[in-house]
Short mmCIF file of C-alpha atoms in Angstrom, two decimals:
data_model
loop_
_atom_site.label_atom_id
_atom_site.label_comp_id
_atom_site.label_asym_id
_atom_site.label_seq_id
_atom_site.Cartn_x
_atom_site.Cartn_y
_atom_site.Cartn_z
CA UNK L 1 -19.91 -79.47 10.41
CA UNK L 2 -19.27 -79.08 6.69
CA UNK L 3 -19.02 -75.59 5.25
CA UNK L 4 -21.38 -74.89 2.34
CA UNK L 5 -20.28 -73.25 -0.90
CA UNK L 6 -16.91 -72.62 -2.31
CA UNK L 7 -14.31 -70.68 -0.41
CA UNK L 8 -12.47 -68.34 -2.70
CA UNK L 9 -8.74 -68.60 -2.44
CA UNK L 10 -6.90 -65.35 -1.50
CA UNK L 11 -4.30 -64.06 -3.92
CA UNK L 12 -1.51 -61.58 -3.22
CA UNK L 13 1.21 -59.51 -4.79
CA UNK L 14 4.31 -58.90 -2.55
CA UNK L 15 6.78 -56.16 -3.31
CA UNK L 16 10.31 -55.42 -2.16
CA UNK L 17 10.76 -51.63 -1.90
CA UNK L 18 14.27 -50.37 -2.63
CA UNK L 19 15.17 -50.83 -6.32
CA UNK L 20 11.78 -52.53 -7.00
CA UNK L 21 9.12 -49.88 -6.38
CA UNK L 22 11.61 -47.00 -7.03
CA UNK L 23 15.21 -46.90 -8.34
CA UNK L 24 16.85 -45.88 -5.02
CA UNK L 25 19.99 -48.00 -5.53
CA UNK L 26 22.17 -45.08 -6.64
CA UNK L 27 21.10 -43.09 -3.50
CA UNK L 28 22.05 -45.98 -1.31
CA UNK L 29 25.48 -46.31 -2.94
CA UNK L 30 26.05 -42.55 -2.39
CA UNK L 31 25.00 -42.86 1.32
CA UNK L 32 27.21 -45.90 1.83
CA UNK L 33 30.17 -44.13 0.34
CA UNK L 34 29.60 -41.06 2.42
CA UNK L 35 29.71 -43.11 5.71
CA UNK L 36 31.87 -46.11 4.69
CA UNK L 37 34.38 -44.34 2.47
CA UNK L 38 36.30 -42.80 5.38
CA UNK L 39 36.34 -46.35 6.81
CA UNK L 40 38.04 -47.78 3.74
CA UNK L 41 35.08 -49.16 1.83
CA UNK L 42 34.12 -47.58 -1.50
CA UNK L 43 31.39 -49.06 -3.68
CA UNK L 44 30.34 -48.63 -7.29
CA UNK L 45 26.92 -49.84 -8.27
CA UNK L 46 28.10 -53.22 -9.44
CA UNK L 47 29.94 -53.98 -6.17
CA UNK L 48 27.04 -52.67 -4.18
CA UNK L 49 24.66 -54.98 -5.99
CA UNK L 50 26.87 -57.97 -5.16
CA UNK L 51 27.74 -57.11 -1.55
CA UNK L 52 25.14 -54.66 -0.13
CA UNK L 53 21.82 -54.25 -1.74
CA UNK L 54 18.99 -56.30 -0.38
CA UNK L 55 20.94 -57.33 2.75
CA UNK L 56 19.95 -56.44 6.29
CA UNK L 57 21.86 -53.73 8.14
CA UNK L 58 22.92 -56.23 10.76
CA UNK L 59 24.62 -58.50 8.24
CA UNK L 60 26.26 -55.55 6.46
CA UNK L 61 27.62 -54.18 9.74
CA UNK L 62 28.98 -57.56 10.74
CA UNK L 63 30.87 -57.88 7.44
CA UNK L 64 32.19 -54.43 6.95
CA UNK L 65 32.56 -53.20 10.55
CA UNK L 66 33.86 -56.37 12.22
CA UNK L 67 36.06 -54.49 14.70
CA UNK L 68 33.25 -52.29 15.96
CA UNK L 69 31.17 -53.36 18.92
CA UNK L 70 27.48 -54.08 18.07
CA UNK L 71 26.23 -50.81 19.47
CA UNK L 72 28.69 -48.83 17.38
CA UNK L 73 27.85 -50.86 14.27
CA UNK L 74 24.23 -50.05 14.73
CA UNK L 75 24.99 -46.31 15.11
CA UNK L 76 27.04 -46.30 11.97
CA UNK L 77 24.37 -48.06 9.98
CA UNK L 78 21.81 -45.56 11.41
CA UNK L 79 23.93 -42.68 10.19
CA UNK L 80 24.03 -44.25 6.69
CA UNK L 81 20.28 -44.48 6.70
CA UNK L 82 19.89 -40.86 7.81
CA UNK L 83 22.13 -39.82 4.79
CA UNK L 84 20.01 -41.98 2.52
CA UNK L 85 16.69 -40.37 3.73
CA UNK L 86 18.07 -36.89 3.19
CA UNK L 87 19.04 -37.84 -0.35
CA UNK L 88 15.74 -39.61 -1.07
CA UNK L 89 13.29 -37.07 0.38
CA UNK L 90 11.31 -35.71 -2.51
CA UNK L 91 13.45 -37.56 -5.11
CA UNK L 92 11.75 -40.93 -5.50
CA UNK L 93 9.71 -41.86 -8.58
CA UNK L 94 7.83 -45.12 -9.34
CA UNK L 95 9.49 -47.59 -11.75
CA UNK L 96 7.76 -48.01 -15.13
CA UNK L 97 4.49 -49.79 -15.04
CA UNK L 98 4.20 -49.91 -11.22
CA UNK L 99 1.08 -47.69 -10.93
CA UNK L 100 -0.71 -49.69 -13.67
CA UNK L 101 0.04 -52.92 -11.93
CA UNK L 102 -1.17 -51.58 -8.54
CA UNK L 103 -4.37 -50.30 -10.33
CA UNK L 104 -4.87 -53.79 -11.73
CA UNK L 105 -4.48 -55.37 -8.29
CA UNK L 106 -6.96 -52.92 -6.75
CA UNK L 107 -9.51 -53.55 -9.49
CA UNK L 108 -9.28 -57.25 -8.85
CA UNK L 109 -9.31 -56.92 -5.08
CA UNK L 110 -5.78 -58.48 -4.84
CA UNK L 111 -4.06 -57.37 -1.64
CA UNK L 112 -0.53 -56.02 -1.94
CA UNK L 113 2.12 -56.27 0.77
CA UNK L 114 5.56 -54.65 1.04
CA UNK L 115 8.40 -56.89 2.29
CA UNK L 116 11.76 -55.22 2.87
CA UNK L 117 15.02 -55.39 4.78
CA UNK L 118 15.01 -51.64 4.93
CA UNK L 119 14.46 -49.72 8.20
CA UNK L 120 10.83 -48.79 8.73
CA UNK L 121 11.60 -45.03 8.40
CA UNK L 122 13.10 -45.65 5.00
CA UNK L 123 10.26 -47.77 3.85
CA UNK L 124 7.61 -45.39 4.96
CA UNK L 125 9.40 -42.45 3.37
CA UNK L 126 9.49 -44.21 -0.02
CA UNK L 127 5.91 -45.47 0.08
CA UNK L 128 4.71 -41.99 1.09
CA UNK L 129 6.93 -40.31 -1.43
CA UNK L 130 5.47 -42.39 -4.18
CA UNK L 131 1.94 -41.67 -2.88
CA UNK L 132 1.10 -45.36 -2.55
CA UNK L 133 1.27 -46.11 1.21
CA UNK L 134 -2.44 -46.61 1.52
CA UNK L 135 -2.42 -49.25 -1.18
CA UNK L 136 -0.49 -51.76 0.91
CA UNK L 137 -2.26 -53.95 3.35
CA UNK L 138 0.93 -54.44 5.39
CA UNK L 139 4.59 -53.39 5.56
CA UNK L 140 6.87 -56.27 6.64
CA UNK L 141 10.28 -55.18 7.98
CA UNK L 142 12.98 -57.85 8.01
CA UNK L 143 14.98 -56.31 10.81
CA UNK L 144 11.87 -56.40 13.03
CA UNK L 145 11.67 -60.21 12.64
CA UNK L 146 13.93 -62.93 14.05
CA UNK L 147 15.30 -63.34 10.54
CA UNK L 148 15.46 -60.96 7.57
CA UNK L 149 16.10 -61.76 3.91
CA UNK L 150 17.56 -64.05 2.54
CA UNK L 151 15.63 -66.03 5.13
CA UNK L 152 12.05 -66.78 3.86
CA UNK L 153 10.47 -65.50 7.12
CA UNK L 154 9.72 -62.01 5.85
CA UNK L 155 7.88 -63.36 2.86
CA UNK L 156 6.08 -65.91 4.98
CA UNK L 157 4.96 -63.06 7.17
CA UNK L 158 3.83 -61.18 4.06
CA UNK L 159 1.69 -64.13 2.95
CA UNK L 160 0.17 -64.25 6.46
CA UNK L 161 -0.64 -60.60 6.34
CA UNK L 162 -2.39 -61.05 2.98
CA UNK L 163 -4.08 -64.27 4.12
CA UNK L 164 -2.62 -65.97 1.04
CA UNK L 165 -0.65 -69.09 0.22
CA UNK L 166 2.52 -69.11 -1.76
CA UNK L 167 0.95 -70.90 -4.83
CA UNK L 168 -1.41 -68.00 -5.24
CA UNK L 169 1.15 -65.15 -4.86
CA UNK L 170 3.76 -63.36 -6.93
CA UNK L 171 6.78 -61.53 -5.53
CA UNK L 172 8.76 -58.71 -7.11
CA UNK L 173 12.45 -58.30 -6.12
CA UNK L 174 15.68 -56.81 -7.26
CA UNK L 175 18.35 -58.49 -5.19
CA UNK L 176 19.81 -61.96 -4.70
CA UNK L 177 18.88 -61.92 -0.98
CA UNK L 178 15.31 -60.97 -1.86
CA UNK L 179 14.91 -63.49 -4.58
CA UNK L 180 16.35 -66.22 -2.36
CA UNK L 181 13.86 -65.23 0.45
CA UNK L 182 10.78 -65.22 -1.81
CA UNK L 183 11.67 -68.41 -3.67
CA UNK L 184 12.43 -70.18 -0.42
CA UNK L 185 8.95 -69.22 0.75
CA UNK L 186 7.63 -70.92 -2.46
CA UNK L 187 6.54 -67.74 -4.23
CA UNK L 188 7.08 -67.16 -7.94
CA UNK L 189 9.40 -64.21 -8.16
CA UNK L 190 10.11 -61.69 -10.92
CA UNK L 191 11.27 -58.19 -11.73
CA UNK L 192 14.76 -56.94 -11.02
CA UNK L 193 17.51 -54.75 -12.36
CA UNK L 194 20.16 -57.37 -11.89
CA UNK L 195 21.41 -59.17 -15.00
CA UNK L 196 19.13 -61.91 -16.46
CA UNK L 197 21.57 -64.81 -15.74
CA UNK L 198 22.11 -63.63 -12.14
CA UNK L 199 18.34 -63.51 -11.52
CA UNK L 200 17.58 -66.92 -13.01
CA UNK L 201 20.45 -68.49 -11.08
CA UNK L 202 19.07 -66.94 -7.86
CA UNK L 203 15.67 -68.47 -8.55
CA UNK L 204 13.69 -65.74 -10.37
CA UNK L 205 10.91 -67.01 -12.65
CA UNK L 206 11.15 -63.99 -14.98
CA UNK L 207 13.24 -60.91 -15.61
CA UNK L 208 11.78 -57.69 -16.92
CA UNK L 209 12.54 -53.99 -17.14
CA UNK L 210 9.04 -52.74 -16.34
CA UNK L 211 6.03 -53.93 -14.47
CA UNK L 212 3.70 -53.60 -17.46
CA UNK L 213 5.73 -55.75 -19.90
CA UNK L 214 3.43 -58.38 -21.51
CA UNK L 215 5.47 -61.28 -20.03
CA UNK L 216 4.98 -59.87 -16.52
CA UNK L 217 1.27 -59.35 -16.88
CA UNK L 218 0.89 -62.84 -18.40
CA UNK L 219 2.69 -64.46 -15.48
CA UNK L 220 0.72 -62.41 -12.96
CA UNK L 221 -2.48 -63.30 -14.64
CA UNK L 222 -1.73 -67.07 -14.81
CA UNK L 223 -0.39 -67.24 -11.39
CA UNK L 224 -3.32 -65.42 -9.78
CA UNK L 225 -6.07 -66.93 -11.91
CA UNK L 226 -9.27 -67.53 -9.99
#
């Protein structure tokens, strides 16, 4: 039986959380140094961007705590996240232009989904701290899936939650792992606080300092055109 009429395609915006919705990177670096410093690993922001940010806790623990058994690695990473949450509580602010872009999505009935490698407790703290938790149709947690970023699975799950296809979606990221995940899922990806050359090499379609820059809005509009 043929369906009558035209089926409207579903569009979507997918957002990483840390460093994308709010500039939490410095807080993560501080938390890592609190817990990892006594273990011989000290990070500045540049090193953290290269080696830590955007990665799953499992992969970080495997690299920097190789002599610890899995249970101890998990406990150390949990300690780091507890330190981060203490630092972040009441201290997060949206990055420039975010609220305007979310308002645009709401007015156009475009679903938004959060896709992160962060633990659920961290992600929920940030979304609630920004006052935007109710704007997101779904919260996809990489560590709750068989594969986190840089594997495309978290973004494929984000598309499924939004009932969208990659050609009709835009992702916003701030790490190599996240850009790799979104682009491997076939999603046009933009927005980061890494350097322009690094982003383009990782597969980003556009770099920008704010969500409401004309180039960002133009790409979102063209990508999500009805």
